[in-house]
Short mmCIF file of C-alpha atoms in Angstrom, two decimals:
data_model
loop_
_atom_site.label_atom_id
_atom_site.label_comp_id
_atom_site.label_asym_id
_atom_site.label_seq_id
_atom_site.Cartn_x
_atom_site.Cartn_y
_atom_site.Cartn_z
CA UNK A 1323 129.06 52.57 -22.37
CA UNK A 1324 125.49 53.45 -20.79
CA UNK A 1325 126.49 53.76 -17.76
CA UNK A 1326 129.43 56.08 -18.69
CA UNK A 1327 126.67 58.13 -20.37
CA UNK A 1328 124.25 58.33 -17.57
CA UNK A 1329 127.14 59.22 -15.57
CA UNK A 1330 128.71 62.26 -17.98
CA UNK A 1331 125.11 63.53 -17.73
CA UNK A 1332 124.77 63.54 -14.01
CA UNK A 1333 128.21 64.99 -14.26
CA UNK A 1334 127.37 67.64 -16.40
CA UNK A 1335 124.57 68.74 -14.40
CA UNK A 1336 126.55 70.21 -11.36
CA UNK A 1337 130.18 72.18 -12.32
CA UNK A 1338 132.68 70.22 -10.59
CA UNK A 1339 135.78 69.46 -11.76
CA UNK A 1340 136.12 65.67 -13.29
CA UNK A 1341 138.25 63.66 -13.81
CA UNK A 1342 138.86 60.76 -17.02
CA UNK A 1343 140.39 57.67 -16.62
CA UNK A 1344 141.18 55.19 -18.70
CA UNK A 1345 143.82 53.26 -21.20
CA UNK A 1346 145.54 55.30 -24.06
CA UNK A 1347 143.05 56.06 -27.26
CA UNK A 1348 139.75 54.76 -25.02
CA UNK A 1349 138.18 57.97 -26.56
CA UNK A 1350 138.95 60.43 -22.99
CA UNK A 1351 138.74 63.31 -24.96
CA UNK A 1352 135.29 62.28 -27.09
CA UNK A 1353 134.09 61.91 -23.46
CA UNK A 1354 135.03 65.51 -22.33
CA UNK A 1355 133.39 66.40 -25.56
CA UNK A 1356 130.54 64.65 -24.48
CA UNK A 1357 130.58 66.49 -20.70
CA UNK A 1358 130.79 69.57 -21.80
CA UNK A 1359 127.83 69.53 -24.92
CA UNK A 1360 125.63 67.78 -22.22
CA UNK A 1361 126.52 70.89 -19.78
CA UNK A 1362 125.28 74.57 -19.32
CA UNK A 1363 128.29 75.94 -20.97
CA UNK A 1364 127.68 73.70 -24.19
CA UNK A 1365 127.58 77.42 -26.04
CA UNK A 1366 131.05 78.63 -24.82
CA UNK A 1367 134.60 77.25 -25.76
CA UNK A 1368 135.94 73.81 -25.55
CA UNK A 1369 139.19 73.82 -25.09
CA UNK A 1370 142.17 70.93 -24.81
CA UNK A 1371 145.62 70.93 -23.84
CA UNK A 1372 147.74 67.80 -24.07
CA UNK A 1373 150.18 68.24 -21.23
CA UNK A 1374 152.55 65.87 -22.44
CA UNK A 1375 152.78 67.67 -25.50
CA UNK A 1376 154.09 70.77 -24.19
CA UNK A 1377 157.41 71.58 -24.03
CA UNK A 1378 158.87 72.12 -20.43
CA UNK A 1379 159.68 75.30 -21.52
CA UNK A 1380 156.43 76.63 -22.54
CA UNK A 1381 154.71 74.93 -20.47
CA UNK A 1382 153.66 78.04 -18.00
CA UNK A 1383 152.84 80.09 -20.79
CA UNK A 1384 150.91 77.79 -22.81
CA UNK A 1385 148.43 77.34 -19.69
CA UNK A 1386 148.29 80.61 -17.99
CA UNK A 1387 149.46 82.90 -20.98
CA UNK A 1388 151.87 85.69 -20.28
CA UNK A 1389 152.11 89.43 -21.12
CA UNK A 1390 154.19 91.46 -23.47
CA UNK A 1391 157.72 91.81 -22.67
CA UNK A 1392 157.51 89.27 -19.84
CA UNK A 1393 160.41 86.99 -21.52
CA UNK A 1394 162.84 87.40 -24.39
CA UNK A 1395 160.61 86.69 -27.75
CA UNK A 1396 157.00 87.68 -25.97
CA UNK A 1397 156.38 90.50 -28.45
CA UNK A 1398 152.38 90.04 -27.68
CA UNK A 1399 150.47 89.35 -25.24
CA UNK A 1400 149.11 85.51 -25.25
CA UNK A 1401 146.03 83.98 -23.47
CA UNK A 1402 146.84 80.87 -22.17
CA UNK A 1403 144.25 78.00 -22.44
CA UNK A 1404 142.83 78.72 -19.18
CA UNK A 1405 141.87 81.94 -19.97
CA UNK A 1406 140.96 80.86 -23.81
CA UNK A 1407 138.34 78.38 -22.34
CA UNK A 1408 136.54 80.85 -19.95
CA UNK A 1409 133.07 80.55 -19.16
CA UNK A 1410 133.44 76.99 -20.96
CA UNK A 1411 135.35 73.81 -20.35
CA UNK A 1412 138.97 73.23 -20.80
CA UNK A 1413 140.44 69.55 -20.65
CA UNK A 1414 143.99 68.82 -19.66
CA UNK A 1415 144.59 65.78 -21.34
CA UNK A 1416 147.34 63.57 -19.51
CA UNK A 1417 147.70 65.56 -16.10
CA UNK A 1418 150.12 63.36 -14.46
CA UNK A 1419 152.57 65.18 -17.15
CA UNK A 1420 152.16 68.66 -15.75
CA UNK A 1421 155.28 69.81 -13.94
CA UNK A 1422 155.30 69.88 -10.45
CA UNK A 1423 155.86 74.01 -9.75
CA UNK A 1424 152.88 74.41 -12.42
CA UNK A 1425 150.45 71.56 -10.36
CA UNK A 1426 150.75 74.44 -7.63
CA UNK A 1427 149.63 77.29 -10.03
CA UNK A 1428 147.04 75.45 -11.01
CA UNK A 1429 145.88 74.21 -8.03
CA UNK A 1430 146.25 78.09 -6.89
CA UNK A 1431 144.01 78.74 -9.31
CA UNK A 1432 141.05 76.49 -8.27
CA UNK A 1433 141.35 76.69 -4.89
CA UNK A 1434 140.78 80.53 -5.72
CA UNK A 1435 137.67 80.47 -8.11
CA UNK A 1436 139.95 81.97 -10.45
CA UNK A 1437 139.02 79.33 -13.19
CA UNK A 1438 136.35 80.50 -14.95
CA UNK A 1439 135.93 77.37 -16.75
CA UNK A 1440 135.14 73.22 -15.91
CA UNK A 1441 137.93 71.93 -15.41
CA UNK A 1442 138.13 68.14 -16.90
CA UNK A 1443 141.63 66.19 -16.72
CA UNK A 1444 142.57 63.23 -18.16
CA UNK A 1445 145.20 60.56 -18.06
CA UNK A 1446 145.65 56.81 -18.31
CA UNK A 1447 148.32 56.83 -15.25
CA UNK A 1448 146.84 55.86 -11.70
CA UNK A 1449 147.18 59.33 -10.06
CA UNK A 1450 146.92 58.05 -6.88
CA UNK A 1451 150.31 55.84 -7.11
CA UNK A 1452 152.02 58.95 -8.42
CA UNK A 1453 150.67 60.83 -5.13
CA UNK A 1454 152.71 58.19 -3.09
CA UNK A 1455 155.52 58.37 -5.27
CA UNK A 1456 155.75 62.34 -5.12
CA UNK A 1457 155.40 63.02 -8.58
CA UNK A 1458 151.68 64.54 -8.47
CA UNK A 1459 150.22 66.91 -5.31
CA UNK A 1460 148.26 65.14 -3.11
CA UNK A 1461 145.98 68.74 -2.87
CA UNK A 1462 146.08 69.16 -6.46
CA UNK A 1463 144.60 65.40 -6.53
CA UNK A 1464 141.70 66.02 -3.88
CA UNK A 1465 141.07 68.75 -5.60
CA UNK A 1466 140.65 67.79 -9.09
CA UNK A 1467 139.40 64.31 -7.99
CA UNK A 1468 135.72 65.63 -7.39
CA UNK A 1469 134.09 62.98 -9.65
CA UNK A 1470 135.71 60.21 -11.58
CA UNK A 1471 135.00 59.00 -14.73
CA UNK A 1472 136.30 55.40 -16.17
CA UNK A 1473 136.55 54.62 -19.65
CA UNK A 1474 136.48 50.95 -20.36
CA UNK A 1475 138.80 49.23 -22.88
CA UNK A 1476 137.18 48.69 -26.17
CA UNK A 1477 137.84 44.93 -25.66
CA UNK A 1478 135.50 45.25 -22.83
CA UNK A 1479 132.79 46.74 -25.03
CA UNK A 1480 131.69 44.20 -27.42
CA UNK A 1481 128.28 45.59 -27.73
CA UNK A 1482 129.96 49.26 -28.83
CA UNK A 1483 131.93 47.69 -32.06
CA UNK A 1484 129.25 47.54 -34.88
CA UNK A 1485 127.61 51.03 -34.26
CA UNK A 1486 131.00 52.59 -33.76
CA UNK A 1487 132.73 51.44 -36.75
CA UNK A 1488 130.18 52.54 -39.04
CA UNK A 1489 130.06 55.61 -37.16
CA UNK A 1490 133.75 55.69 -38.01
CA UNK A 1491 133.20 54.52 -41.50
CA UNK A 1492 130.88 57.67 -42.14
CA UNK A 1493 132.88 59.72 -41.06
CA UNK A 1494 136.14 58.60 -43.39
CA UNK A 1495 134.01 58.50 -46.68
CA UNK A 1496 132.75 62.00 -45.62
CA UNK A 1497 136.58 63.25 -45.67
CA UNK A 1498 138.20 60.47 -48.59
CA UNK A 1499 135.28 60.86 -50.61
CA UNK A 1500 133.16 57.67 -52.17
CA UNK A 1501 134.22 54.57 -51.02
CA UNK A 1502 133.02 51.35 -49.02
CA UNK A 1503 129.49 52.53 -47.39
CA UNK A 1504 129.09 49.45 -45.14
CA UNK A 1505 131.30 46.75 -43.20
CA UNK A 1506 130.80 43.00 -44.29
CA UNK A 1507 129.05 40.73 -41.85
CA UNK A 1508 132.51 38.67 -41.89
CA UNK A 1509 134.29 41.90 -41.16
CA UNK A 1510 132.08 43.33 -38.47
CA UNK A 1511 132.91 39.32 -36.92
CA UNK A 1512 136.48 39.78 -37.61
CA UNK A 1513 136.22 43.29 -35.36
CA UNK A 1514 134.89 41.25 -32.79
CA UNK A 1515 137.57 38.96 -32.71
CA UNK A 1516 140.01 41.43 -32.28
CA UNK A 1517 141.37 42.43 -29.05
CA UNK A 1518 141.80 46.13 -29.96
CA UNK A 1519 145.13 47.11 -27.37
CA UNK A 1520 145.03 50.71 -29.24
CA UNK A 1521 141.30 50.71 -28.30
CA UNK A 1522 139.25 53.25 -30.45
CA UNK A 1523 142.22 55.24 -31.57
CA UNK A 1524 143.18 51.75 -33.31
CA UNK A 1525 139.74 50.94 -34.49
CA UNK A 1526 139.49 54.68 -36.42
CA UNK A 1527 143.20 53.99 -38.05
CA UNK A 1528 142.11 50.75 -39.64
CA UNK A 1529 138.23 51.83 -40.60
CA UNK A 1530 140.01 54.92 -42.31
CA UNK A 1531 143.08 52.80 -43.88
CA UNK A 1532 139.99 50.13 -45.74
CA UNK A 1533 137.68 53.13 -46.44
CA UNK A 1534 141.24 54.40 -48.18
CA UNK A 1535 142.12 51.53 -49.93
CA UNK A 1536 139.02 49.34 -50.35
CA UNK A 1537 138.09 48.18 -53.59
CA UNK A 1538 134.25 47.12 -53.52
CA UNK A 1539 131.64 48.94 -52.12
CA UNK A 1540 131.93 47.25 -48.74
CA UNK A 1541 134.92 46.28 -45.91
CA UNK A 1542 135.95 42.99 -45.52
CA UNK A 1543 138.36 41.53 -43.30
CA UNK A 1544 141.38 41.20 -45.33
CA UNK A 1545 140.86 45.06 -45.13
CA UNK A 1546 140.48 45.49 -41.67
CA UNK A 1547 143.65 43.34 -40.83
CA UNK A 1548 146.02 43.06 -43.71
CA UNK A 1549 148.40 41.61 -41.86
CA UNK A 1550 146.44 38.39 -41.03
CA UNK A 1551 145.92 36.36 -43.65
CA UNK A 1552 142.62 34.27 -43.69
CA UNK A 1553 143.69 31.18 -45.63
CA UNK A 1554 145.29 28.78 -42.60
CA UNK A 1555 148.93 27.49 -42.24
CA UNK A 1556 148.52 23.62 -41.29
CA UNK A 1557 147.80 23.48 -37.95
CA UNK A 1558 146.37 27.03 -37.41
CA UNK A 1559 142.91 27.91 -36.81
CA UNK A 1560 141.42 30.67 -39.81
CA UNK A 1561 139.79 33.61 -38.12
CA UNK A 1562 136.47 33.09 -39.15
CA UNK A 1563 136.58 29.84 -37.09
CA UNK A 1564 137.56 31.62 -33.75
CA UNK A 1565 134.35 34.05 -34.43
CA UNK A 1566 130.84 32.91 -33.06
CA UNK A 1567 129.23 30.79 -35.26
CA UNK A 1568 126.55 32.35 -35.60
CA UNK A 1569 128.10 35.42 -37.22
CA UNK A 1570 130.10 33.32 -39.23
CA UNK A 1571 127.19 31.60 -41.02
CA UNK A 1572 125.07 34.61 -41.65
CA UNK A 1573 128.62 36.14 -43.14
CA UNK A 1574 128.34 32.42 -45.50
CA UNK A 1575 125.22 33.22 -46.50
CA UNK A 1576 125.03 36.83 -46.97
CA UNK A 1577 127.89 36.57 -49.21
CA UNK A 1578 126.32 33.61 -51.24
CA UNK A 1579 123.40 35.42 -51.90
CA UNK A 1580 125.36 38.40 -53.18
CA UNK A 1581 127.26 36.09 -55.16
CA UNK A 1582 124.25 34.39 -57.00
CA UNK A 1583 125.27 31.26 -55.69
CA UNK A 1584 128.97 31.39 -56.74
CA UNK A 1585 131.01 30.31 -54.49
CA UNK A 1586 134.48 31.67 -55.80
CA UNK A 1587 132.79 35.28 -55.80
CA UNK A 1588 131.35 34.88 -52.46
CA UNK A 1589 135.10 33.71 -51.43
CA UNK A 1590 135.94 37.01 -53.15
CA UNK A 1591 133.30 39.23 -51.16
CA UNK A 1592 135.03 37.91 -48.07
CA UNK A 1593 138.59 37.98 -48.83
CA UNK A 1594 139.26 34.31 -47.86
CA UNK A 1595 140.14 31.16 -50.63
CA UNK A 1596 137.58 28.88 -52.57
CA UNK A 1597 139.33 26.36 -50.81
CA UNK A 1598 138.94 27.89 -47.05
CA UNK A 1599 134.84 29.15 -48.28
CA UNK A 1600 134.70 25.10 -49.07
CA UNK A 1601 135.92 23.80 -45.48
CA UNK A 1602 133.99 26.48 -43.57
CA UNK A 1603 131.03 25.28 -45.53
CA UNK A 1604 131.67 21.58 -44.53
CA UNK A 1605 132.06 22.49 -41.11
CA UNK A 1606 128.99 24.56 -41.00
CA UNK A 1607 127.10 21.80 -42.63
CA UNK A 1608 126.33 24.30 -45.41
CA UNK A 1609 128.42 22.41 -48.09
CA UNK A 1610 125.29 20.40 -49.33
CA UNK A 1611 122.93 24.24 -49.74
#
């Protein structure tokens, strides 16, 4: 994600609209977060707007506002988000969702230097396919697509995993209260086995479900991944065998030193069997220690 970085900060140096790419729950919106703290208007309003979200109906209104009287049940004038985010930054999360007759009023808007705030979209669709299919404005698109941001998959950010879950982890004993303070060696290998298709959205729901529901004072795999079971059927291979080696012998002996020496509470500390502690031992050539 350095490179990302560098490039939100060069970003967030010139006020251009930008545009976030990238698979659902990559973290799009931590990035516009990012953007706009890094920017001159880090003192004015952030502002997001999930287009999808909006019904088709209020749509118009939610964005631009509208003024009293102008429809049956407007008792009130309402600022819409663009005028709710001026002088700072507003996100439109998922773009490609925004109706075509409001793409014009937007682009209107821009083309005017009647936005008086960054303008940062977002969406995981290729925007350029939907300008060939004639779902999305081609000068809406050439006009938003000023700079481009991609956010990786969290499968292709190994590195990212252990500083991000505890990250994660802080932040979910700061709202649940005391709990696990730290991640397991076997469970920070058991992250990186994982192939995370929910990315970071995923990541956050299963630090906060163990930080929930964790007994001991740290995380280990069996809460991470409930639903896998660490003990093998015949014929499978455990989990802690398709993690690096490495990882998976410092996870041995950290929990064996923890443990005194006791093997069935170290099996304990990692939420595997006796039995499985004793193979992965053998295998390691650890058995004899």
């Amino acid at each position: 994600m350095r490179e990302v970085e560098a490039l939100l900060r060069k970003a967030a140096r010139v006020d251009v609209p930008v545009v976030l790419t990238g698979e659902t729950g990559v973290g799009k919106e931590v990035a516009a977060r990012f953007l706009h703290a890094a920017s001159a208007r880090a003192a004015q309003p952030f502002v997001a707007l999930n287009c999808a979200a909006v019904p088709r109906e209020l749509a118009e209104s939610t964005l631009f506002g509208h003024e009293r009287g102008a429809f049956t049940g407007a008792l009130a004038r309402q600022a819409g988000v663009a005028e709710r985010a001026s002088g700072g930054t507003l996100l439109l999360d998922e773009i490609a969702e925004l109706p075509l007759d409001l793409q014009a009023k937007l682009l209107r808007l821009v083309q005017e230097r009647a936005f008086a705030a960054r303008l940062v979209c977002a969406t995981h669709a290729d925007l350029a396919a939907q300008v060939q299919a004639g779902t999305f404005r081609e000068d809406l698109f050439y006009r938003l697509n000023v700079i481009t941001v991609e956010i990786p998959p969290l499968r292709r950010r190994p590195e990212d995993l252990p500083w991000l879950a505890e990250r994660l982890l802080a932040e979910a004993v700061a709202r649940f209260g005391p709990g696990p303070r730290h991640l397991a060696p076997a469970a920070l290998a058991a992250l990186a086995d994982h192939d995370w298709p929910g990315n970071v959205r995923e990541l956050r729901n299963r630090i906060e479900r163990a930080a929930a529901l964790a007994d001991g004072p740290e995380i280990a795999p069996a809460d991470l991944f409930p639903e896998q079971r660490l003990a093998p059927e015949p014929g499978s291979q455990p989990l802690l065998g398709a993690a690096l080696e490495g990882a998976t012998r410092a996870a041995i002996a950290d929990a064996l030193q923890r443990a005194g020496g006791n093997r069935a509470e170290a099996a304990r500390l990692l939420g595997i069997s006796r039995t499985t502690l004793w193979k992965r031992m053998r295998e390691l050539g650890l058995a004899g220690e």
